[in-house]
Coordinates of C-alpha atoms and ligand atoms in Angstrom, one line a residue:
X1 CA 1.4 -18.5 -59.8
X2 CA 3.0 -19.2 -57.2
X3 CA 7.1 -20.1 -57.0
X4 CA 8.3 -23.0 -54.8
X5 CA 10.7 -22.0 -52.4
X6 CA 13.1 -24.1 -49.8
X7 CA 14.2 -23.5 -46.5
X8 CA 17.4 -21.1 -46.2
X9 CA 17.3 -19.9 -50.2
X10 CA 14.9 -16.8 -49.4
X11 CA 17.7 -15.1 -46.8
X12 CA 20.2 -15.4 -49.3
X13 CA 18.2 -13.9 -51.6
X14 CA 17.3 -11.0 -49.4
X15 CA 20.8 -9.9 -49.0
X16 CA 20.6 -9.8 -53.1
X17 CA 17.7 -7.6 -53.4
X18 CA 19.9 -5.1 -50.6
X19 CA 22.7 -4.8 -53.1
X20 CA 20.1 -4.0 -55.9
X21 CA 18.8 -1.5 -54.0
X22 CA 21.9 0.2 -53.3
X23 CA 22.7 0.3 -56.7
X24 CA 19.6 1.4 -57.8
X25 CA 20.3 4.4 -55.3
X26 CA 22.8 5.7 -57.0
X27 CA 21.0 5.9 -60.8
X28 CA 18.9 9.3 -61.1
X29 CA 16.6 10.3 -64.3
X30 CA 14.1 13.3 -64.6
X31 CA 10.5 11.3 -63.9
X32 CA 8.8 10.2 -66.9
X33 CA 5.1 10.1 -67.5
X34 CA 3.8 6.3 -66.7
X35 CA 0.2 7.0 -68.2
X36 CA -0.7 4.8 -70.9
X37 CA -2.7 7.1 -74.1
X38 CA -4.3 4.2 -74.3
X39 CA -7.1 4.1 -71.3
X40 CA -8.7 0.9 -72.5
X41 CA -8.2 -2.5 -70.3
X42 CA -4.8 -3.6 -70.1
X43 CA -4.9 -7.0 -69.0
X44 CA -7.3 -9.7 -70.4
X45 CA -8.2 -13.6 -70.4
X46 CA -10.6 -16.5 -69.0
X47 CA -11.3 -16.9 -65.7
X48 CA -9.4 -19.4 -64.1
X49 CA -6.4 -18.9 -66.4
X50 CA -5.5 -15.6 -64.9
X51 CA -4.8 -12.1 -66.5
X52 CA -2.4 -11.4 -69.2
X53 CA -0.6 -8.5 -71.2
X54 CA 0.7 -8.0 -74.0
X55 CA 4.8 -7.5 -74.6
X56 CA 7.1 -7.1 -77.1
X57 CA 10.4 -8.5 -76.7
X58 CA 13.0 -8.2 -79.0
X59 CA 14.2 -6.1 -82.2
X60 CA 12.3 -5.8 -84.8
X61 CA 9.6 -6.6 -81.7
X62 CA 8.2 -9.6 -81.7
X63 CA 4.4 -9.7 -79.7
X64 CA 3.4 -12.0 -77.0
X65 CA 1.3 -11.9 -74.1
X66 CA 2.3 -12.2 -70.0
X67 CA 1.0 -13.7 -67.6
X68 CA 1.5 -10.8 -64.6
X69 CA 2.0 -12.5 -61.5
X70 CA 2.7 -11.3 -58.3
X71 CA 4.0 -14.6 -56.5
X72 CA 7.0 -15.0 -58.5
X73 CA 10.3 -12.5 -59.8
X74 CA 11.2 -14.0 -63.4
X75 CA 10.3 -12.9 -66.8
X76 CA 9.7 -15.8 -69.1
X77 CA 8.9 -16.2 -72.5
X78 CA 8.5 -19.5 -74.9
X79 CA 11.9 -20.2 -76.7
X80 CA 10.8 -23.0 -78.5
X81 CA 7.6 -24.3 -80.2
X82 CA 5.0 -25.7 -77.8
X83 CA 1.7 -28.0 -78.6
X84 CA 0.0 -25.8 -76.4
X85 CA 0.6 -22.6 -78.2
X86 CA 0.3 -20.7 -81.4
X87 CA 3.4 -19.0 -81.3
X88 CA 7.4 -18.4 -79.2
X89 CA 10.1 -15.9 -79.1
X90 CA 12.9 -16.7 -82.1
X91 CA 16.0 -15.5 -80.8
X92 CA 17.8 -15.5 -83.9
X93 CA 15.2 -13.2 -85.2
X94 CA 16.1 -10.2 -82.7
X95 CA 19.2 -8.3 -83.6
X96 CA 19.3 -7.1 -79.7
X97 CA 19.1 -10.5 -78.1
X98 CA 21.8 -11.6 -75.7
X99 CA 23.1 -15.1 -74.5
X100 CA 23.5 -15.0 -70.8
X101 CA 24.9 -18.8 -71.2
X102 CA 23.4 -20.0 -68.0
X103 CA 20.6 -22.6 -67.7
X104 CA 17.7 -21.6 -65.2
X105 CA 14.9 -23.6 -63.5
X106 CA 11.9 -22.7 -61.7
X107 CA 9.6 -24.5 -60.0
X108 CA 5.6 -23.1 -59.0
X109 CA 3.7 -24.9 -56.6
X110 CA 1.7 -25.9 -59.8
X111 CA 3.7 -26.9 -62.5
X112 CA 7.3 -25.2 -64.1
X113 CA 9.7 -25.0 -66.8
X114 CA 13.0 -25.0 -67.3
X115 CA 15.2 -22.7 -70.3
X116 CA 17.9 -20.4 -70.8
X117 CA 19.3 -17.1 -70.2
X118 CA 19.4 -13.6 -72.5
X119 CA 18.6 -10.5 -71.9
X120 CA 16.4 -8.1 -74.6
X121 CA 14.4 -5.2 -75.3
X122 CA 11.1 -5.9 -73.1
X123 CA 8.0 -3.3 -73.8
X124 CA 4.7 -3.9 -72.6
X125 CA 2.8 -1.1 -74.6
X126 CA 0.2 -1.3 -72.9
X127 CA 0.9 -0.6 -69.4
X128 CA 4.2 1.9 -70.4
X129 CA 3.9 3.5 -73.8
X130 CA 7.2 4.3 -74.6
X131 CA 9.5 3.0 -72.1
X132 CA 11.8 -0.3 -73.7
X133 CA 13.6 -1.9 -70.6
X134 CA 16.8 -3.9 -71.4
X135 CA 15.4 -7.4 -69.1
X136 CA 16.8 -10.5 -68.0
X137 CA 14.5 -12.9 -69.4
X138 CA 14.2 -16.8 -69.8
X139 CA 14.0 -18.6 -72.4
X140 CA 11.7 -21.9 -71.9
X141 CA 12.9 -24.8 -73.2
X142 CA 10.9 -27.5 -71.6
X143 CA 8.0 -26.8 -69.1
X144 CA 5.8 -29.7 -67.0
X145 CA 2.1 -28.5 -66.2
X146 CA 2.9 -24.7 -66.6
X147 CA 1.0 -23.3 -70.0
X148 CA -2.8 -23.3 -70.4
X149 CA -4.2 -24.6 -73.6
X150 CA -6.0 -21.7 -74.8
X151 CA -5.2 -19.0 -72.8
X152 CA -3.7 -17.2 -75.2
X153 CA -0.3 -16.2 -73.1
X154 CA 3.3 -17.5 -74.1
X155 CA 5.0 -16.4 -70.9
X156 CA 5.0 -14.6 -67.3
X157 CA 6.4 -11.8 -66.0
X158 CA 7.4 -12.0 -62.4
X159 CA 6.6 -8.8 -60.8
X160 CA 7.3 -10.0 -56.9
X161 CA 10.9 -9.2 -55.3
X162 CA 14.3 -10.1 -56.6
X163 CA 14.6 -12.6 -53.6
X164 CA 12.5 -14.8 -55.3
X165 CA 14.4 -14.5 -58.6
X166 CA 16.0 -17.6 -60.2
X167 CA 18.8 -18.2 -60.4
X168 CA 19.4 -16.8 -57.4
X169 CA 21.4 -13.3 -57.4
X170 CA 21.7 -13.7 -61.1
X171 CA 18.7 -12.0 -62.7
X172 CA 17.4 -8.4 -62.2
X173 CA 13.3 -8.7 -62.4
X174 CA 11.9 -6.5 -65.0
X175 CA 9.8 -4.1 -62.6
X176 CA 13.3 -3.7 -60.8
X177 CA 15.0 -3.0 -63.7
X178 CA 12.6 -0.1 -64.8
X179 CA 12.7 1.4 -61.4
X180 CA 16.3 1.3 -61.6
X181 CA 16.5 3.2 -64.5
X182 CA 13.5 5.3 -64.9
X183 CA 12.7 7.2 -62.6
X184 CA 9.2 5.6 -61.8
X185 CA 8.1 5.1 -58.4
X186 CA 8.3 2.0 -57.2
X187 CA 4.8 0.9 -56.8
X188 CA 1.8 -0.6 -58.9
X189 CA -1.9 -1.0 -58.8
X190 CA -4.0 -3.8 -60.2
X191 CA -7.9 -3.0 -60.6
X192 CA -9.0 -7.0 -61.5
X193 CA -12.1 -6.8 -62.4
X194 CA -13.5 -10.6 -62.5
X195 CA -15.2 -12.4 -65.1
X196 CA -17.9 -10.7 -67.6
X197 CA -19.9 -12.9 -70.6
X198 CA -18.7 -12.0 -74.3
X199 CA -20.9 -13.8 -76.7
X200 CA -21.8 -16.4 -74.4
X201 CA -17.9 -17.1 -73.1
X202 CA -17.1 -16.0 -69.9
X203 CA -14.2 -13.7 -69.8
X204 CA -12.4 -11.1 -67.6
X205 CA -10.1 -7.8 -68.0
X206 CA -8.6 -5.3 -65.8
X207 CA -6.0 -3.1 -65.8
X208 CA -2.6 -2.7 -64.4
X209 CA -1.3 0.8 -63.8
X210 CA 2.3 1.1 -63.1
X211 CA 3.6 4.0 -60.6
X212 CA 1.2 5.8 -59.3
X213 CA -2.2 7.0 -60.4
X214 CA -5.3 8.4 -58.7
X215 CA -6.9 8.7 -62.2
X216 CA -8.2 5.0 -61.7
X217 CA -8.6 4.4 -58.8
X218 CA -8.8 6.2 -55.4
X219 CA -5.8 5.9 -53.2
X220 CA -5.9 3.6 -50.6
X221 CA -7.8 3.2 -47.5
X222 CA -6.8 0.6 -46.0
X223 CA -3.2 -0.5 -46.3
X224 CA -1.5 -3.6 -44.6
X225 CA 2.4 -3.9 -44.5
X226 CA 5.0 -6.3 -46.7
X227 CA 6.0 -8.5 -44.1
X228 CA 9.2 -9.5 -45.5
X229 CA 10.2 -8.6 -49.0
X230 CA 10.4 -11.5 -51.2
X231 CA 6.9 -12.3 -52.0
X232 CA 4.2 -9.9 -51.2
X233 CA 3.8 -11.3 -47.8
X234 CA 0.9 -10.0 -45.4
X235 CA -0.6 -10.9 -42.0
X236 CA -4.3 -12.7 -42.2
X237 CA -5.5 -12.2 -38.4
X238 CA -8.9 -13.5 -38.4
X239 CA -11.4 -15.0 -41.1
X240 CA -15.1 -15.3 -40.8
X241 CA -18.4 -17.2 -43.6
X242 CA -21.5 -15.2 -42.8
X243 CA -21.4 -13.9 -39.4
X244 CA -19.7 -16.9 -38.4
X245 CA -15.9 -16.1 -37.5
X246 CA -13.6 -19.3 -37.6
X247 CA -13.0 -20.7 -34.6
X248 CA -8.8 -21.3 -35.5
X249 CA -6.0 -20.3 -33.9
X250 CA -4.6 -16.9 -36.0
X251 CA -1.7 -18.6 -36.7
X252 CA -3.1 -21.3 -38.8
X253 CA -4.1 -18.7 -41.2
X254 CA -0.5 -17.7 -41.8
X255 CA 1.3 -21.1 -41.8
X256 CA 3.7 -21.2 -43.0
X257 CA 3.0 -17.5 -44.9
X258 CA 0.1 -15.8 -46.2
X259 CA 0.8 -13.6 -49.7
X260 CA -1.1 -11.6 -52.2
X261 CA -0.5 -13.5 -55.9
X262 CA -2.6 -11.8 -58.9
X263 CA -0.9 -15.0 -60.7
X264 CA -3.6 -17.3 -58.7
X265 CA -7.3 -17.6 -59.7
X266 CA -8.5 -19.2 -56.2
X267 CA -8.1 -18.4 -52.7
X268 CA -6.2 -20.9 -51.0
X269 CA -6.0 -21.8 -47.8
X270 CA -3.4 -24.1 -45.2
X271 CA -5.3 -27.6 -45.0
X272 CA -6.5 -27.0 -41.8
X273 CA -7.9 -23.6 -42.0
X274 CA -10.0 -24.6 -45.2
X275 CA -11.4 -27.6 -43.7
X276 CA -13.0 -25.6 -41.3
X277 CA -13.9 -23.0 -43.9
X278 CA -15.5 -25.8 -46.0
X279 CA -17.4 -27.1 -43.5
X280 CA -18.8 -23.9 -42.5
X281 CA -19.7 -22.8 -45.9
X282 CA -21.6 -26.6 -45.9
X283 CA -23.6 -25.8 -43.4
X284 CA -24.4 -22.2 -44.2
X285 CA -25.9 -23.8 -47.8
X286 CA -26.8 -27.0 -47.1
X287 CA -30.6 -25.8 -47.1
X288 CA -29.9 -25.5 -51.2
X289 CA -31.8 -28.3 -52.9
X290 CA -30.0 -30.2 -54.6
X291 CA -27.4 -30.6 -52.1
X292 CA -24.0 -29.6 -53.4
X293 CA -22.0 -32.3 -53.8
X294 CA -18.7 -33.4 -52.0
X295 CA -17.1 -33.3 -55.7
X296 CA -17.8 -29.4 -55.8
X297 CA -16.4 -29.1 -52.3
X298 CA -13.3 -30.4 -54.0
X299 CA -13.2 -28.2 -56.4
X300 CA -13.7 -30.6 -59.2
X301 CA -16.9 -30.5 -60.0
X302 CA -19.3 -27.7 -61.0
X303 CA -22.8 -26.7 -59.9
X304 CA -25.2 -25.0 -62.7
X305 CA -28.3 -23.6 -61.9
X306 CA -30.7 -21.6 -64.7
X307 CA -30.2 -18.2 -65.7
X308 CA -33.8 -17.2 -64.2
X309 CA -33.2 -19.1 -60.8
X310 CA -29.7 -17.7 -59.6
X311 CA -28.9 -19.0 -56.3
X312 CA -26.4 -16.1 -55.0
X313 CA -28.5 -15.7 -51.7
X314 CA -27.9 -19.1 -50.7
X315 CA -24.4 -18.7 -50.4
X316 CA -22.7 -16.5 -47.7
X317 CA -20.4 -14.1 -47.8
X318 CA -16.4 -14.6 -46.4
X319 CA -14.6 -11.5 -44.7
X320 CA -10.9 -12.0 -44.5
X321 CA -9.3 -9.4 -41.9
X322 CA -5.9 -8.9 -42.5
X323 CA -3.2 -6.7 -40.1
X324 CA -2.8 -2.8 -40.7
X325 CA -0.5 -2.3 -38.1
X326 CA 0.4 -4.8 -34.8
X327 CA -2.6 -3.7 -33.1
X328 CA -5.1 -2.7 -36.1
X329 CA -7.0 -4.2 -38.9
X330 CA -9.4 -4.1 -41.4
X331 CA -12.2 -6.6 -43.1
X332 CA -12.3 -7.5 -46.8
X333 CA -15.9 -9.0 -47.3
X334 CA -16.4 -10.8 -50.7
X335 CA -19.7 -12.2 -52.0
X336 CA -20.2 -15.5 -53.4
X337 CA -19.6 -13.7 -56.8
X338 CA -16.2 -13.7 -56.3
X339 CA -15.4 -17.1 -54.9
X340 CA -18.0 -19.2 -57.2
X341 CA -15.5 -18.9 -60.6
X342 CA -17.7 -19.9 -63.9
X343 CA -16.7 -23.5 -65.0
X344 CA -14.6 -23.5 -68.2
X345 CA -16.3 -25.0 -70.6
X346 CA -20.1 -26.1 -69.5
X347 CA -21.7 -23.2 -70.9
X348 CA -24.9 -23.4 -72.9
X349 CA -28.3 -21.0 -73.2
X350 CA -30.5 -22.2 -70.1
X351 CA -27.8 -22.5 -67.6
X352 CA -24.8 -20.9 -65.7
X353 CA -21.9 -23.6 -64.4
X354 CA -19.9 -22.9 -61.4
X355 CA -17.0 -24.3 -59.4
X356 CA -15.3 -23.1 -56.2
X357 CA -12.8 -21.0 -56.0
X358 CA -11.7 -21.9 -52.5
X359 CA -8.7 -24.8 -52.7
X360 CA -6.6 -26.4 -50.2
X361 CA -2.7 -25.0 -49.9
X362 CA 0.8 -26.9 -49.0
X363 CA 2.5 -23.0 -48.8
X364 CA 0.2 -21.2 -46.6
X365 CA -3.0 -18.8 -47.5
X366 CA -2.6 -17.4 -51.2
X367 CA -4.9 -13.9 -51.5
X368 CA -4.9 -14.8 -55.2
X369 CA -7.6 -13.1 -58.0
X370 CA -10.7 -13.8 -55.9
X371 CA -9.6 -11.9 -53.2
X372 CA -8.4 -9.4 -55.5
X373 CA -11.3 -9.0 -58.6
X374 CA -13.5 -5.9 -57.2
X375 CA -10.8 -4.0 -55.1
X376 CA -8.0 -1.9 -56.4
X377 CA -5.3 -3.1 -55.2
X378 CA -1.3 -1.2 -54.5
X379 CA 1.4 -3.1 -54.0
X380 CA 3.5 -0.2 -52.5
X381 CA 7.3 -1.6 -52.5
X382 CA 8.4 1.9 -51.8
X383 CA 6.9 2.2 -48.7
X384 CA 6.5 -1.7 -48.0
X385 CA 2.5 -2.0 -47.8
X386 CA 0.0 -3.1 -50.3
X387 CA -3.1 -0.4 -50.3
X388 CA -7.0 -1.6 -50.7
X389 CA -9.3 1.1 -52.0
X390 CA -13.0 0.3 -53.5
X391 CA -13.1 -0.5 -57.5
X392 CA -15.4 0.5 -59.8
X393 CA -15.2 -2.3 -61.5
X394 CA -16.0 -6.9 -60.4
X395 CA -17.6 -8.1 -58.1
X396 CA -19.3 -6.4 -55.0
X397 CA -16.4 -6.7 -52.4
X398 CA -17.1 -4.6 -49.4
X399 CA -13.8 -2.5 -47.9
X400 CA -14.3 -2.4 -43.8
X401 CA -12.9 -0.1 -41.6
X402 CA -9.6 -0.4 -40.4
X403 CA -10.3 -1.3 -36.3
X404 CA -8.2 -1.3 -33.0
X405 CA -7.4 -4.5 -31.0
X406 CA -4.8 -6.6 -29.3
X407 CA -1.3 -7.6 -30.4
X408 CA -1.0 -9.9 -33.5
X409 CA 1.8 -11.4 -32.7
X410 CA 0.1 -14.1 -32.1
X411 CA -0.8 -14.8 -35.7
X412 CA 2.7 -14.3 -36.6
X413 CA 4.3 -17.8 -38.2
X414 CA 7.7 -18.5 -37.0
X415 CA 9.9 -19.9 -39.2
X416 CA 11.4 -23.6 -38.3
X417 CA 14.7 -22.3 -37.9
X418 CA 14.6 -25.4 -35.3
X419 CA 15.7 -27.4 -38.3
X420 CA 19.1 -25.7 -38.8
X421 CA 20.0 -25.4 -34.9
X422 CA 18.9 -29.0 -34.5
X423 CA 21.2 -30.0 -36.9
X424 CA 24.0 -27.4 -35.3
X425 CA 23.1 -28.9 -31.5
X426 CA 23.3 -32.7 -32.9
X427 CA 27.0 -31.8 -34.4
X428 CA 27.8 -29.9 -31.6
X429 CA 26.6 -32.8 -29.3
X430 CA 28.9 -35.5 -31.5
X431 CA 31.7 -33.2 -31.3
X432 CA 31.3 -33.4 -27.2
X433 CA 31.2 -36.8 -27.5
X434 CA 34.5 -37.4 -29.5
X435 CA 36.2 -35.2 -27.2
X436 CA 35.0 -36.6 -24.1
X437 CA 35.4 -40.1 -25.2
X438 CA 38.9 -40.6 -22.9
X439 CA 36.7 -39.4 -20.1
X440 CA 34.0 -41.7 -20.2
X441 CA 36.4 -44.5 -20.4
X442 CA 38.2 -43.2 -17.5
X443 CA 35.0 -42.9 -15.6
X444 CA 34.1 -46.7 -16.6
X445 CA 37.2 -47.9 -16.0
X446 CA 37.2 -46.2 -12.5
X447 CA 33.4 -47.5 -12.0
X448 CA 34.8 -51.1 -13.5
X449 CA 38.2 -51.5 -11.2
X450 CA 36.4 -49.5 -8.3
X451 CA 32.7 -50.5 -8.0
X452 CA 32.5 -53.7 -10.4
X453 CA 34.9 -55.4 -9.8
X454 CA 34.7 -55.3 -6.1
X455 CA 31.3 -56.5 -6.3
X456 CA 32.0 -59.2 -8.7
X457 CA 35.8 -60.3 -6.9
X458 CA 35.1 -59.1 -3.3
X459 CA 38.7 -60.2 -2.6
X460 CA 38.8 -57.1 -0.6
X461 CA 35.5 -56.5 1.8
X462 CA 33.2 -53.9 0.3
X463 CA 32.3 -51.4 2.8
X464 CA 30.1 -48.8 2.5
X465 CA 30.7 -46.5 5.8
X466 CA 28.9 -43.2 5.3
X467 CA 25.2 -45.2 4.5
X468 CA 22.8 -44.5 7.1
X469 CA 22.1 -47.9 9.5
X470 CA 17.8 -48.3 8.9
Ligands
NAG501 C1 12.1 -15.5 -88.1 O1 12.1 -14.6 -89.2 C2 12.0 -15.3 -90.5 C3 12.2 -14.2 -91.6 O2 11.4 -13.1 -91.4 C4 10.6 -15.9 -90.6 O3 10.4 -16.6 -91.8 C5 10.5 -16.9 -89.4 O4 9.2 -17.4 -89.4 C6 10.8 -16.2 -88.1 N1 10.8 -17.2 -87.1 C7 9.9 -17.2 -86.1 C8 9.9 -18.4 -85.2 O5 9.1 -16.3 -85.9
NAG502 C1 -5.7 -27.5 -77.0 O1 -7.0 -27.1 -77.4 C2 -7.4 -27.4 -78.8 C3 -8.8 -26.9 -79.0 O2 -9.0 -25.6 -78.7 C4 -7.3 -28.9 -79.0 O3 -7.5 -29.1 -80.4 C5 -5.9 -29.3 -78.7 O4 -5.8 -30.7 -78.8 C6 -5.5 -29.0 -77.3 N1 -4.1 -29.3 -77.0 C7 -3.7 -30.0 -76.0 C8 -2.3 -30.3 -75.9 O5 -4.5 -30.3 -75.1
NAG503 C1 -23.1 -10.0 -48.4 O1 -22.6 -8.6 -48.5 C2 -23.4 -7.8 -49.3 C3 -22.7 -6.5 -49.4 O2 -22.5 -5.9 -48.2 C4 -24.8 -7.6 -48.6 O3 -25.6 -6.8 -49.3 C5 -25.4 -9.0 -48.5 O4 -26.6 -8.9 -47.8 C6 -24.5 -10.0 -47.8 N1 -25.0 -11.3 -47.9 C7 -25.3 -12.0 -46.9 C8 -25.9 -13.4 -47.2 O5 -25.1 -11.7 -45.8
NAG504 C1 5.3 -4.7 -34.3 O1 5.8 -5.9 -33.6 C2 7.1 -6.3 -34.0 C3 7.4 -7.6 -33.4 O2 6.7 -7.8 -32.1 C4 8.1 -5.2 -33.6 O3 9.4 -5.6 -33.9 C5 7.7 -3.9 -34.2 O4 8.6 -2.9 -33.8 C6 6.3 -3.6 -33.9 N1 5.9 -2.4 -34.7 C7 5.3 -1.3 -34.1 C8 5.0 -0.2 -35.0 O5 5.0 -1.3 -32.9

């Protein structure tokens, strides 16, 4: 998922996550091994409801699953019963829980909840056997649109930067928290591997490997910086369907951001960039028969085609470039497999369903588990990149070389700090105004009694001397 952020929060915020790293500085353990025993998948679920993992919170633990989610910094749990799920952490029940006493809110760009405060044990034995972090966590209360019926997670865990933590400066992320304190290195992989069929239900796995390790996937090859750390902010330079690159100005791609978010199924795009996308991929298949619909365009309806008649060549394939350095890049090219998601339900013996898993964005380009699903993938916060290297495991993505070219600056989004000078430059401007309000009256009066006036009551003859005699 993606968290909703305003105007002028995320600078706060940065100064925050500063702090945390000095203090994190100044903590030193011997290293620990981050190697799960337990090789098998790690993170599990239905496409389109993202990947989850399971947690124990509390003491004795209690077992949930997490949503792991890359656009957003807060660990949340279910605190109270919920029609849409089977089960919620009891507080009262965990001798280790703590009361925070503070309310917290947060908002995705699709749905959110609303809870509580504590702090608890937090173990997620599958990703770190042994380790128990002592994490700020939320207890949801009420939520609007922010559970899946079904999915079989209670919860999220946050694993962006503490910028985007709610409340602001308040909470310490989990992932912070264990780098704080163990000495792991700050830096995770996701291997997503896209959806599979088990017994006729589509499902998908992957796993998540926290610090670093080369026993699952090969380091990277391709790397492309953390703009700015709060989310996992990158630089898309150039975007091409088929052959055919987009005729947009680079910018468009990154208005007003463009981030990598495991916590999204799709791959989103600004409205104007995906219009043009949509279009192209249109023409590109409109030789399929039948035509696809405009409803499927939209995303809300699904196209099903027999299991002996698969119509993957008819679609073309989309390469997203994104910057590895102000003057380099590299291509990600991913097959229709990856952005045709199966429909949810729709399943029977004769036919496969499909929808699109290309939608139109309000907060920029989101590089969410379509772009991800057949790539491993490093979000390196330690050395402020996230690293591509080829999966063994999805969909057939193909990892280009990383190329020479001009400046990207002009891809670069700038922020509308307009909006705050504006404001400045209009109080500045009234302020001028107050103070030179016994001027302008002065200068009236003067034009009044010594221009006016003379005009109106030319008791005295009006001459004008120095004006040239045409
Ligand atoms: C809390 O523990 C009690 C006693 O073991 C149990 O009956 C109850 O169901 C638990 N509550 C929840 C919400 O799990
Ligand atoms: C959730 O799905 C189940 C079936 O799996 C259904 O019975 C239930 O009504 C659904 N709940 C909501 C709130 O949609
Ligand atoms: C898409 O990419 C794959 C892998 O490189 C390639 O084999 C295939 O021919 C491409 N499809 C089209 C329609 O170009
Ligand atoms: C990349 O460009 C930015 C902004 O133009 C500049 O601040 C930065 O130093 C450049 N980095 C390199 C490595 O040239």
């Amino acid at each position: 998922m993606t968290v909703a952020v305003y105007p002028f929060c995320p600078s706060i915020g940065l100064q925050v996550i500063f702090l945390f790293k000095l203090i994190s500085l100044t903590t030193g353990h011997p290293p620990v091994s981050t190697q799960s025993p337990n090789f098998a998948w790690n993170l599990h679920g239905k496409p389109g409801d993202g990947y989850y993992t399971e947690v124990e919170i509390g003491t004795p633990p209690q077992k949930f699953s997490l949503l792991v989610d890359t656009g957003s910094s807060n660990l949340a749990i279910a605190g109270a019963p919920h029609e849409e799920l089977d089960t919620y952490f009891a507080t009262n029940n965990s001798s280790t829980y703590v009361d925070l006493g503070k309310d917290v809110k947060v908002e995705y760009t699709q749905g959110s909840w609303s809870g509580h405060l504590g702090r608890d044990r937090v173990r997620f034995p599958a990703l770190l056997d042994s380790i128990t972090v002592d994490t700020d966590l939320a207890l949801i209360t009420s939520s609007n649109n922010f559970y899946v019926n079904n999915s079989h997670w209670q919860g999220i865990v946050g694993l962006a930067f503490s910028a985007l933590a709610q409340p602001q400066g308040k909470v310490t992320p989990w992932f912070d928290g264990l780098v704080a304190k163990y000495n792991v290195e700050n830096s995770f992989t996701f291997q997503l591997c896209g959806p599979y069929k088990d017994k006729g239900i589509s499902r998908h796995h992957g796993k998540l490997i926290i610090g670093s390790s080369s026993d699952v996937c090969p380091s990277a090859t391709a790397t492309s910086p953390i703009r700015r750390a709060w989310f996992y902010e990158v630089l898309v330079v150039n975007m091409a369907v088929g052959n055919k690159v987009l005729d947009i100005p680079c910018v468009s791609y990154n208005t007003d951001k463009s981030i990598v978010d495991s916590g999204t199924s799709n791959f989103r795009l600004p409205s104007d960039v995906f219009k043009v996308l949509v279009a192209e991929l249109r023409m590109q298949t409109s030789a399929l028969v039948p035509p696809l619909s405009e409803n499927f365009w939209s995303g809300t309806e699904e196209v099903c085609w027999p299991f002996d008649r698969e119509a993957w060549d008819a679609f073309p394939n989309i390469t997203v470039h994104l910057a590895h350095s102000n003057t380099s890049a590299f291509p990600i090219t991913i097959p229709p497999q990856s952005y045709l998601r199966p429909a949810p339900d729709a399943m029977n013996d004769t036919t496969d369903c499909w929808v699109l898993g290309i939608d139109e964005s309000q907060t920029g380009t989101v590089l969410g588990a379509v772009i991800l699903e057949g790539l491993c993938v490093t979000f390196d916060r330690g050395h402020s990149f996230i690293g591509f290297s080829k999966s063994s495991c999805g969909p057939n993505v193909v990892l280009g070389k990383i190329y020479n070219s001009s400046d990207w600056s002009s891809c670069v989004y700038m922020p509308n700090i307009v909006d705050g000078l504006t404001i400045a430059s209009y109080v500045m401007g009234g302020l001028l105004l107050l103070l030179s309000l016994p001027l302008i009256f002065a200068s009236l009066r003067w034009t009044w009694q010594s221009v006016l006036r003379p005009q109106l009551y030319p008791e005295v003859p009006f001459l004008t001397l120095d004006e040239p005699n045409t």
